[in-house]
Coordinates of C-alpha atoms in Angstrom, one line a residue:
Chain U
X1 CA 42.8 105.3 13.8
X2 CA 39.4 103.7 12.7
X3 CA 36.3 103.6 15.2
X4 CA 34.5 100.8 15.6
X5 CA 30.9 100.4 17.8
X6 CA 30.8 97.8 20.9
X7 CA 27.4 96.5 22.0
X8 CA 27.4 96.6 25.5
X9 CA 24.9 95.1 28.1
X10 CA 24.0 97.7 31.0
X11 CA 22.1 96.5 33.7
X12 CA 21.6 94.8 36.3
X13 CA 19.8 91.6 38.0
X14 CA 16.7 93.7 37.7
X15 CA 17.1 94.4 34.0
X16 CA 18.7 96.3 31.6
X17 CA 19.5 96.8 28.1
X18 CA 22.2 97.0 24.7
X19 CA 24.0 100.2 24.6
X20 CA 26.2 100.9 21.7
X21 CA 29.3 103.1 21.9
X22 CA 31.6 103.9 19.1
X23 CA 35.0 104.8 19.8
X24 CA 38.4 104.8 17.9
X25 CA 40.9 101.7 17.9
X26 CA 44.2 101.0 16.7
X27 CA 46.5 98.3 16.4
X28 CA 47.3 95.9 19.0
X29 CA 44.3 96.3 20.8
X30 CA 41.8 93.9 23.0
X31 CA 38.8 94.0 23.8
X32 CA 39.4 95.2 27.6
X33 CA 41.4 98.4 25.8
X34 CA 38.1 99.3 24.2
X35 CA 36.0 98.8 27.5
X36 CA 39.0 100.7 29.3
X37 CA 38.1 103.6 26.1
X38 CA 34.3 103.5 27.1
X39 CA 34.9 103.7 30.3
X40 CA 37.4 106.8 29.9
X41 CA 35.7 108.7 27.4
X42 CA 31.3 107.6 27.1
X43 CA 30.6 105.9 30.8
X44 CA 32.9 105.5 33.9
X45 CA 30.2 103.7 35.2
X46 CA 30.2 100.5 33.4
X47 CA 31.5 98.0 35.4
X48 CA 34.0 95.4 34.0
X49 CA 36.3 92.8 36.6
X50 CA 39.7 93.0 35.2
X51 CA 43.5 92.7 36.8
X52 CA 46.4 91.5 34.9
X53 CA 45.7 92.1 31.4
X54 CA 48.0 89.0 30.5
X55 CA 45.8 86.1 30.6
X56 CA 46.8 84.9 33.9
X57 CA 44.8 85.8 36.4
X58 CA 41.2 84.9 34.6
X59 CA 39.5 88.4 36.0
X60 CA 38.0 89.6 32.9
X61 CA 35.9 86.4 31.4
X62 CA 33.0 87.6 29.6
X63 CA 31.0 86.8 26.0
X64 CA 32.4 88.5 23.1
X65 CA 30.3 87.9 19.5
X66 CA 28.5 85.1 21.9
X67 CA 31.7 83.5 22.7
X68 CA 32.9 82.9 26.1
X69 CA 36.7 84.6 26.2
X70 CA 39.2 86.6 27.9
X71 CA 38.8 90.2 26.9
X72 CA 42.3 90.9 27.6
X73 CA 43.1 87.9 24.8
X74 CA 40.6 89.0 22.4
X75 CA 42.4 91.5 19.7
X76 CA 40.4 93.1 17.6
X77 CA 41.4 92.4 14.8
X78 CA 40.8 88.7 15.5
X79 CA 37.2 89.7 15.9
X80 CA 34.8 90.1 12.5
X81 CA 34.3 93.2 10.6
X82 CA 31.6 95.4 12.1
X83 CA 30.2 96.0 15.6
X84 CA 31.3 93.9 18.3
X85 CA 28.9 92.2 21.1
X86 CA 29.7 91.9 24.8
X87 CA 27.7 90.4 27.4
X88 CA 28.4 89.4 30.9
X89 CA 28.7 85.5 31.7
X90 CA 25.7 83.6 30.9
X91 CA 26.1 81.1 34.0
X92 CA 26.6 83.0 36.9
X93 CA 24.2 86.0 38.8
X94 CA 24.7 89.2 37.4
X95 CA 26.1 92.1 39.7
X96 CA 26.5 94.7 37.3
X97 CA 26.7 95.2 33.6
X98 CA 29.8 92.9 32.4
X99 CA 30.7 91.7 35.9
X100 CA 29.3 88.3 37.5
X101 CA 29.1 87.0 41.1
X102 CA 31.2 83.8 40.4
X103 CA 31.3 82.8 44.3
X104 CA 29.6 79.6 43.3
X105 CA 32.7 78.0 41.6
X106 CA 34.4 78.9 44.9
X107 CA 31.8 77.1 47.2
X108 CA 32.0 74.2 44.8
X109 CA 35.9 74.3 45.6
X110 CA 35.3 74.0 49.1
X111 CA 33.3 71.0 48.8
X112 CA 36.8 69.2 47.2
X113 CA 38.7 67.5 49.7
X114 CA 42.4 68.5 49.9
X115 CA 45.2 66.7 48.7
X116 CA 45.9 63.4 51.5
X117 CA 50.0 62.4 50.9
X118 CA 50.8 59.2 51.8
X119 CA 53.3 58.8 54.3
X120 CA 56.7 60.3 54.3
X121 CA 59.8 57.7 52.9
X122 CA 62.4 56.8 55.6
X123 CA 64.5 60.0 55.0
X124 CA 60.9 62.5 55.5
X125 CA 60.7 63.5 52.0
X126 CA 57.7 63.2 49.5
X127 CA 58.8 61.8 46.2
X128 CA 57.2 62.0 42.5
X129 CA 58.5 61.2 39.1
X130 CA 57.9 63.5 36.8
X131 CA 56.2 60.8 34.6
X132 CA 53.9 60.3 37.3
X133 CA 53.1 64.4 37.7
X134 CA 53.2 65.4 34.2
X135 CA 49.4 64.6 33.4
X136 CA 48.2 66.7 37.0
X137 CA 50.8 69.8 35.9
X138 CA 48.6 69.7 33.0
X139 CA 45.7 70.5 35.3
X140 CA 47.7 73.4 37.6
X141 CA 47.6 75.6 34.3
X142 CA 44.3 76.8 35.0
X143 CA 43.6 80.0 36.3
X144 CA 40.4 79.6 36.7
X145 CA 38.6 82.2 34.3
X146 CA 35.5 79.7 34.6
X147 CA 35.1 80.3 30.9
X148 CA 34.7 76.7 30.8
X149 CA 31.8 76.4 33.6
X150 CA 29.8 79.2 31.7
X151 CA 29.8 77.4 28.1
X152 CA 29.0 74.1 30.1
X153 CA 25.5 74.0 28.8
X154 CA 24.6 71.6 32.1
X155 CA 25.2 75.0 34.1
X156 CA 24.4 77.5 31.2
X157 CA 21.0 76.2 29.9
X158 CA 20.1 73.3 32.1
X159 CA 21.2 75.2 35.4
X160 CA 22.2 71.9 37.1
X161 CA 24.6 73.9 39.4
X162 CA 23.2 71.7 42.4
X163 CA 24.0 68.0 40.6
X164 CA 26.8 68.9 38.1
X165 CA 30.0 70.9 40.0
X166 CA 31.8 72.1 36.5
X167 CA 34.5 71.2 34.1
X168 CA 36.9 73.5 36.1
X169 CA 36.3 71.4 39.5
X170 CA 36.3 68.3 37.5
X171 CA 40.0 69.1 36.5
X172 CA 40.7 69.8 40.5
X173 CA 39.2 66.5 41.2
X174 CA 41.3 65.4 38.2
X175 CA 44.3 66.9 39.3
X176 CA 44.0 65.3 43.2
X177 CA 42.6 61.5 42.0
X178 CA 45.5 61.1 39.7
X179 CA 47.8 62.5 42.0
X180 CA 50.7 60.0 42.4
X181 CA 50.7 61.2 46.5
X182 CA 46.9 61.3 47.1
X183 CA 45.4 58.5 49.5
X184 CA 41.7 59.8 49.5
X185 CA 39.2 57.5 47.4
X186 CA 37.2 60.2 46.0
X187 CA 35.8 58.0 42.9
X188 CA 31.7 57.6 44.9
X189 CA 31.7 61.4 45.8
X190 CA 32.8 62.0 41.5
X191 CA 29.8 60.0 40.6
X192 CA 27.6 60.5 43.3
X193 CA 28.1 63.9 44.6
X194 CA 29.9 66.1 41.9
X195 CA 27.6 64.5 39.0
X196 CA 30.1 62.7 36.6
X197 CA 27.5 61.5 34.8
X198 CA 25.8 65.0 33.9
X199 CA 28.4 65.7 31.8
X200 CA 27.8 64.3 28.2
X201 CA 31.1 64.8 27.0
X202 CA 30.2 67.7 24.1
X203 CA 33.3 69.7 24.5
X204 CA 33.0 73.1 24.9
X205 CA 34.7 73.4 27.8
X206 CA 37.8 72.3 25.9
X207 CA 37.2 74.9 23.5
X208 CA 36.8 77.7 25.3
X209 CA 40.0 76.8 27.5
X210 CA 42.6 80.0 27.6
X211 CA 45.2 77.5 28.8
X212 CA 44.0 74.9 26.2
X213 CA 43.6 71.7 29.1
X214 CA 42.2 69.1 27.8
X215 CA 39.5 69.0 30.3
X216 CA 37.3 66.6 28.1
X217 CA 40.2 64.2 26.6
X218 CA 42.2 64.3 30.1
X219 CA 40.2 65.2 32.8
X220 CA 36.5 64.5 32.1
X221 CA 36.9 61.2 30.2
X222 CA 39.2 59.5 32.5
X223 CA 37.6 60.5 35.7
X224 CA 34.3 59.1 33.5
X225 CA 36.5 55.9 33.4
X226 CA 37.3 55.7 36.5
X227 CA 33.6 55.1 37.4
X228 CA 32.9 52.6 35.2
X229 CA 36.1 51.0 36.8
X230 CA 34.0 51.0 40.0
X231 CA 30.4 51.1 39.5
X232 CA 29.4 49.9 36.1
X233 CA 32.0 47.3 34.9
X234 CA 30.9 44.1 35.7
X235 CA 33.7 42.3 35.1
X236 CA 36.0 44.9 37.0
X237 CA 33.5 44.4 40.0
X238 CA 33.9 40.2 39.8
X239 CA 37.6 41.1 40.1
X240 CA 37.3 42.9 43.0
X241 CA 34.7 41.1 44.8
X242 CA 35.1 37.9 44.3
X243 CA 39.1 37.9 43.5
X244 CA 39.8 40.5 46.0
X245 CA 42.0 42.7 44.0
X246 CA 41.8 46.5 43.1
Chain N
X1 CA 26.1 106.9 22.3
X2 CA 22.9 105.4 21.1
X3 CA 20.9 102.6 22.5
X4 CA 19.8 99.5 21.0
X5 CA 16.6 98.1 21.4
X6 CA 16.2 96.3 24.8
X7 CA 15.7 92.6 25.2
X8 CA 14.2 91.3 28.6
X9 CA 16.7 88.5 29.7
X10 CA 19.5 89.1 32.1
X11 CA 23.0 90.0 30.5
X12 CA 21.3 90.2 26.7
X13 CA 21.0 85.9 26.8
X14 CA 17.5 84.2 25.7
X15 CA 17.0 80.7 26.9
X16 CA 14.9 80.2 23.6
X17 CA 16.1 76.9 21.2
X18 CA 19.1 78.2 19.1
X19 CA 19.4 81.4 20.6
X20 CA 22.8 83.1 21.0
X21 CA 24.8 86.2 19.7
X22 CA 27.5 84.3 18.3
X23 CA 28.5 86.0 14.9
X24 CA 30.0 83.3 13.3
X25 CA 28.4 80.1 11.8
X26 CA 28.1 78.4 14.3
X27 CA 25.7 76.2 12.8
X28 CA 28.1 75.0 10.3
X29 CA 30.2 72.5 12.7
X30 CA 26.8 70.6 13.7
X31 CA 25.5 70.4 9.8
X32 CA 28.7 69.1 8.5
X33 CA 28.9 66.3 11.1
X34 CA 25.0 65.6 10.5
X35 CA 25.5 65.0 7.0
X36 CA 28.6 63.4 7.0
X37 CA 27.6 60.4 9.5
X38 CA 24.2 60.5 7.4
X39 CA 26.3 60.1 4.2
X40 CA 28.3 57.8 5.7
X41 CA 26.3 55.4 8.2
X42 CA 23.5 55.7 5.5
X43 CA 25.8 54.0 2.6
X44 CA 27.0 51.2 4.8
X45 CA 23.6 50.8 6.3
X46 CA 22.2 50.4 2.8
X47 CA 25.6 48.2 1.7
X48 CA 24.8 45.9 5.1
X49 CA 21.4 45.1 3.6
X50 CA 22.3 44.2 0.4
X51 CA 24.4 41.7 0.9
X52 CA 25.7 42.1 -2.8
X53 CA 29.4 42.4 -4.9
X54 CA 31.4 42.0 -1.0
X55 CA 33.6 39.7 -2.9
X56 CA 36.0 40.4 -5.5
X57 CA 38.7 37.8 -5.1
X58 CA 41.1 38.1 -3.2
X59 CA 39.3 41.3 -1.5
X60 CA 36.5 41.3 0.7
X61 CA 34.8 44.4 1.8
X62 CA 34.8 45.5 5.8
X63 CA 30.9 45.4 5.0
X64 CA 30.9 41.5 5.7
X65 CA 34.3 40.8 7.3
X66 CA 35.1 38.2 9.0
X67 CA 31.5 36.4 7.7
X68 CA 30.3 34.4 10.0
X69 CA 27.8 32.7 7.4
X70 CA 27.8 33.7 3.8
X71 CA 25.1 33.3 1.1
X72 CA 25.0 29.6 -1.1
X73 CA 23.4 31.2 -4.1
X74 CA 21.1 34.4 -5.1
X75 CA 23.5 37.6 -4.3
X76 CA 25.9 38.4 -7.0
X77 CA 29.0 38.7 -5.4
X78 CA 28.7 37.0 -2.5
X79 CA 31.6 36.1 -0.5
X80 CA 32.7 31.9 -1.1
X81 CA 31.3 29.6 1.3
X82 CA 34.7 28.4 1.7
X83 CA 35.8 31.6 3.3
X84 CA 32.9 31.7 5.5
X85 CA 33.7 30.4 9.3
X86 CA 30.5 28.8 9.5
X87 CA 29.3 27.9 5.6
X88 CA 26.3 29.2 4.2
X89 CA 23.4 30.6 5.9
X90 CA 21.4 28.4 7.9
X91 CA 18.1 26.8 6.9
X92 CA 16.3 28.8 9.5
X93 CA 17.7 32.1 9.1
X94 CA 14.4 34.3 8.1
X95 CA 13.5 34.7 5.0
X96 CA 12.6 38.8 5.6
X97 CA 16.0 39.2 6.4
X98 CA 18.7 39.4 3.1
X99 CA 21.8 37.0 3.5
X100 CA 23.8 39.5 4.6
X101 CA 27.3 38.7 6.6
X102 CA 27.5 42.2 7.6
X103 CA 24.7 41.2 10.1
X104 CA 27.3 39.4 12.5
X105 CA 30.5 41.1 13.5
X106 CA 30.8 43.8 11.4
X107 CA 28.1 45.1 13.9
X108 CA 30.5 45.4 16.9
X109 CA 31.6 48.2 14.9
X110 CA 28.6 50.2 15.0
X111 CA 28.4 49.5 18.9
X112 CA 32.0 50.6 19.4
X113 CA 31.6 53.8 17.2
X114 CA 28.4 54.4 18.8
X115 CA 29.6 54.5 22.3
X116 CA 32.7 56.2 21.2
X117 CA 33.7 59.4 23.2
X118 CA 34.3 61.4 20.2
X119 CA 30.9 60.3 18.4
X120 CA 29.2 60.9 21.7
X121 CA 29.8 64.9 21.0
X122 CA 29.3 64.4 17.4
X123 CA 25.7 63.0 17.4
X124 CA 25.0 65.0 20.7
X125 CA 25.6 68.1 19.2
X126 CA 24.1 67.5 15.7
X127 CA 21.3 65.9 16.3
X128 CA 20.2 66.0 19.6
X129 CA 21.1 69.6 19.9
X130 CA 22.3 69.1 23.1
X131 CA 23.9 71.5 22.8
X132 CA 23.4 72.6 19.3
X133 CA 26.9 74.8 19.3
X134 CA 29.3 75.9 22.2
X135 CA 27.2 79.0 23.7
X136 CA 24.2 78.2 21.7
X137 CA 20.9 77.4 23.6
X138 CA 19.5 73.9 23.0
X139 CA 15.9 72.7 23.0
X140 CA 14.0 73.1 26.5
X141 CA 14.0 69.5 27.6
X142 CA 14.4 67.9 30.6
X143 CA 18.1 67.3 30.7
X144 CA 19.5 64.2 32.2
X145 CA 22.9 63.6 30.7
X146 CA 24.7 60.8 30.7
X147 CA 22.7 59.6 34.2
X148 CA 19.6 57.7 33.0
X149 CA 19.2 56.3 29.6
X150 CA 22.2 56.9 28.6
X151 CA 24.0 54.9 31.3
X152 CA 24.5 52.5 28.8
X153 CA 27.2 54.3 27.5
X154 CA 29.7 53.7 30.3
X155 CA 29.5 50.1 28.6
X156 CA 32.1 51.7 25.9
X157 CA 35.0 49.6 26.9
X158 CA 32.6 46.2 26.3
X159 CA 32.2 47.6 22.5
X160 CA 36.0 48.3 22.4
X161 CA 36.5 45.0 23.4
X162 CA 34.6 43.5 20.3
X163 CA 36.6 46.4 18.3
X164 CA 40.0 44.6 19.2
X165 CA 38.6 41.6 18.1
X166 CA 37.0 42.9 14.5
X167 CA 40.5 44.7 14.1
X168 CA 42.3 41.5 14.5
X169 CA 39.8 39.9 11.9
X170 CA 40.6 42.6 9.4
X171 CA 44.1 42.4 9.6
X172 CA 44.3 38.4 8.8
X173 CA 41.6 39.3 5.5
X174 CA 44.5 42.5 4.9
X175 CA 47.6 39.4 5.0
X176 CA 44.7 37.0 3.0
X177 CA 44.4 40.0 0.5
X178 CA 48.3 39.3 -0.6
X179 CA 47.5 35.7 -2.1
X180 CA 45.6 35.1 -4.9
X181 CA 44.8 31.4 -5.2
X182 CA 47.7 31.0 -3.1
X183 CA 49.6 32.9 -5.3
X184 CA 52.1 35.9 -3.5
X185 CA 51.3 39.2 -4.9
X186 CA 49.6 42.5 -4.7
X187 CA 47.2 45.4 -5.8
X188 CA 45.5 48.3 -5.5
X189 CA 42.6 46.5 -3.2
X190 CA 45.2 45.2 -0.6
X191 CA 46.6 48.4 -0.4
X192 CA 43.1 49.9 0.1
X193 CA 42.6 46.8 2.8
X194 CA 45.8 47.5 4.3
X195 CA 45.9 50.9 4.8
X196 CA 41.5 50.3 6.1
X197 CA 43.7 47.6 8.8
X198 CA 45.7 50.8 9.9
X199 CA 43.4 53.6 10.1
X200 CA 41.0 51.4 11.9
X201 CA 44.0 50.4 14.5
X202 CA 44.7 53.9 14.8
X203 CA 41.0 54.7 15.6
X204 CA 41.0 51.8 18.0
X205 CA 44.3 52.6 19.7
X206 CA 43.7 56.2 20.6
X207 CA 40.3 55.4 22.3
X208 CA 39.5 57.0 25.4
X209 CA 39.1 53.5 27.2
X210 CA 41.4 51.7 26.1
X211 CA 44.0 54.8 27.0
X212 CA 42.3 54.0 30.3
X213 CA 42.9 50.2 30.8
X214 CA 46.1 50.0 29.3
X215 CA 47.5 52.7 31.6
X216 CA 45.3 55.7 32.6
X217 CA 43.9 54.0 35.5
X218 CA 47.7 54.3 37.3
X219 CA 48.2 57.1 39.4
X220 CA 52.1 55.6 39.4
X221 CA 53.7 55.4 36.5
X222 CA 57.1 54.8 38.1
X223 CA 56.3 52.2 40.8
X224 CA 57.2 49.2 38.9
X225 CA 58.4 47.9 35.5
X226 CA 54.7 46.9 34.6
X227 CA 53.7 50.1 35.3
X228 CA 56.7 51.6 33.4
X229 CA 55.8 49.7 30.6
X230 CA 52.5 50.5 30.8
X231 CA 53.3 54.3 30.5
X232 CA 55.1 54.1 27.5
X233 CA 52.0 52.5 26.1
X234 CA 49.6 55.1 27.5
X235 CA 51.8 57.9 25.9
X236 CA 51.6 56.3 22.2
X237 CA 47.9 55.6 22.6
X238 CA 47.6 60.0 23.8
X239 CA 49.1 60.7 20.6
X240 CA 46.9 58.9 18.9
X241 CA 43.8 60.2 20.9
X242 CA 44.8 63.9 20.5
X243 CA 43.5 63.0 16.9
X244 CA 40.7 60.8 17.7
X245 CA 38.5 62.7 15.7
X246 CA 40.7 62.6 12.7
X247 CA 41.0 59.3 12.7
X248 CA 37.4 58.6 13.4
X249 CA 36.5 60.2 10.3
X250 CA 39.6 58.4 8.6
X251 CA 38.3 55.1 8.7
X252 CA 35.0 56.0 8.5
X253 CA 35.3 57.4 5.2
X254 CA 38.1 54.2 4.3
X255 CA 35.6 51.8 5.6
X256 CA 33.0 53.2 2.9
X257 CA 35.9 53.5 0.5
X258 CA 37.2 50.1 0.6
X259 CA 33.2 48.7 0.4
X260 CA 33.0 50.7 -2.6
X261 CA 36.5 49.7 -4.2
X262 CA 35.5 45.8 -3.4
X263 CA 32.5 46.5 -5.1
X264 CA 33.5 48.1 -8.0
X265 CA 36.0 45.9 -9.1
X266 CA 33.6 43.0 -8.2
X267 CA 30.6 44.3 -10.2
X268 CA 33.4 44.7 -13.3
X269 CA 33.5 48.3 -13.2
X270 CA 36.7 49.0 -12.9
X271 CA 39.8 46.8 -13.2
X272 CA 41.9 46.5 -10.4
X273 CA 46.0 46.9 -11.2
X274 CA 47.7 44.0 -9.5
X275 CA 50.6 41.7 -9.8
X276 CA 48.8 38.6 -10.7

């Protein structure tokens, strides 16, 4: 088996630093193997959030070579020759070396409005055809890793956490105002109070996406669009004013 | 075990302009789009104000199609007066300014590409760093998005209407490229013109906003058979902008090619194969 050496940051909110460990690898293996190595054989200390090891469950997000990824997705041999960096998330408080307090996204998802059906038909059921759910399944792949709010750069670098709620909750609002059952107007509170507008559209959060959404293309944009519809279109507005019609 | 030297920000990140621990070149992505819409927007910029060789009979280059005016005399080249909706230029046009069709609706382009979605990231990224790579810190300015002067932007689906109409001109001047003197035939250039017509449509078609008006909007698909019809649109016009970016730099590069081709064979340089 061949070694290779993993930067690793220890420390905490206070501070902290690089440490390097070497250990052996071998085919097959991710990056959370070799922290799981570390751990066993240099420093049972070092904290790491993982839990499924299958890509599902979006535990073990952290920056690997400065990349936002899964380290339970990451082989190794996907990675470049020679030693390999990880960091924590970038976005979010640090707890403890690779591990982030990501209890933010979850306030953010509080602040979402449920889904509001529309009435029942005659017979008490809820009907959708699947041409009218297949964009929003799109949306229900995520597991929310939050790989996509950490590359965000209007959370990363501009730390606009209180005017811009994240590509992930843009999705969810995604996901709910194209709903074929929702009745809740939630266009104002997408360009007023979960900052549509902060977004400029650059993409990363499509790129770093484990489930590949298109969270710019279908989510983003469209919600984007649907603002225009209703607060910069003047045409659109004449319709509705004047004409009366939606 | 050995430890590396120890930098002073949180979790081993530095806000500082371009930093990041990326590995890869990540600079490469930003440089490459830089140059290419300098390359690009540069030579038709330059094309614009010239003025010159947009006419090689029965060809016309997307530079000045449809011309609105056209020059009477002084540009070699120059598209006929008699294919100009409006004649020659106009005694008061200013004389600092060449004769140049390309001044009239061949500018709705630049709008519509300008406000485009995908150029939106493009120019972002490469030359207002913002940001400069995915996980790459940007310049430490105040950051305002898409909120303030940029609000502008939300005007795209104004540009894309002006696109529709500039696509519709450059098919009719595709169909005119098939008739020489009234004469059926064909060559090279109206198969360069043609196939300009298509990568432009599919450019235009697989625009964010126009995915939007012609169906996006709809959270029912099913409801009735506009909306039905309406979906089926909506899923040809997703295809098309899963490869927006392609075909942005598609018919960027035909626009520029089909200029050049027009005015090469115009200037004599080259001797376009045809059926006439």
């Amino acid at each position: 088996m061949a070694q290779r050496t993993f930067k690793i940051w220890r420390g905490d909110s206070e501070g902290g630093e690089f440490v390097d460990y070497t250990v052996e690898v071998g085919p097959g293996m991710v990056v959370l193997d070799a922290i799981h190595r570390i751990q066993a054989e240099h420093s049972s200390e070092l904290a790491c959030r993982w839990n499924c090891k299958a890509g599902k469950c979006g535990s073990c997000s952290m920056e690997i070579n400065g990349k936002p990824r899964l380290s339970c997705m990451t082989r190794l041999n996907s990675l470049p020759e020679g030693t390999v960096t990880i960091q924590p998330l970038k976005a979010f408080p640090l707890v403890k070396d690779l591990v982030t307090d990501v209890s933010w996204n979850f306030e953010q998802n509080k602040r979402i409005a449920p889904l509001k059906p529309k009435a029942r038909d005659a017979d008490g059921n809820h009907r959708m055809m699947q041409e009218d759910v297949d964009r929003v399944q799109e949306f229900r792949k995520c597991i929310e890793c939050f790989l996509c709010q950490d590359v965000c750069h209007v959370l990363r670098d501009h730390k606009k956490h209180e005017k811009f709620v994240g590509p992930r909750f843009m999705v969810r609002l995604a996901q709910l105002e194209m709903h074929p059952l929702d009745t809740d107007d939630r266009i104002e509170k997408i360009r007023k109070e979960f900052g549509s507008g902060w977004c400029n559209i650059t993409r990363c959060c499509t790129e770093v996406c484990p489930e590949h959404i298109g969270i710019t293309d279908n989510a983003i944009i469209p919600l984007k669009e649907r603002v225009v519809d209703r607060y910069y279109d003047p045409v659109a507005w004449f319709i509705r004013k004047v004409l009366g019609r939606k | 075990m050995t430890t590396a030297t120890a930098p002073r920000a949180i979790g081993g990140h530095k806000d500082s302009f371009g930093a990041t621990t990326r590995s890869d070149r990540w600079w490469q992505g930003g440089a490459l789009t830089a140059a290419g819409l300098i390359f690009f927007f540069g030579y038709l910029t330059v094309r614009a104000f010239q003025g010159t060789w947009l006419w090689a009979n029965p060809y016309i280059s997307p530079t000045g199609a449809p011309p609105l005016f056209t020059p009477a005399s002084g540009y070699a080249g120059a598209i006929p007066v008699s294919h100009a909706w409006l004649g020659a230029f106009p005694a008061w046009w200013p004389r600092f300014l060449p004769q140049s069709p390309a001044f009239f609706f061949p500018g709705l382009a630049i709008a519509f590409r300008f406000t485009c979605y995908y150029y939106r990231k493009a120019y972002y990224r490469a030359f207002a760093a913002s940001p400069p790579a995915c996980a790459v810190a940007g310049p430490r300015l105040k950051y305002r998005g898409e909120t303030a002067l940029l609000l502008f932007q939300n005007l795209h689906r104004y540009a894309l209407y002006g696109a529709l109409f500039l696509l519709v001109c450059l098919w009719y001047e595709a169909f005119s490229a098939f008739f020489k003197n009234g004469q059926f035939g064909m060559g090279v250039g109206t198969l360069v013109m043609v196939l300009n017509a298509a990568l432009l449509s599919g450019y235009t078609f697989g625009c964010h906003s126009w995915r939007h008006l012609i169906g996006g909007r709809k959270d029912c698909f099913s409801c009735d058979a506009g909306s039905k019809r309406a979906h089926g649109i909506w899923k040809k016009s997703t295809w098309l902008n899963s490869r927006h970016m392609l075909l942005a730099w598609l018919s960027l590069f035909w626009v520029a090619f089909t200029d050049f081709y027009v005015m090469m064979v115009s200037r004599g340089v080259i001797t376009d194969l045809n059926t006439w």
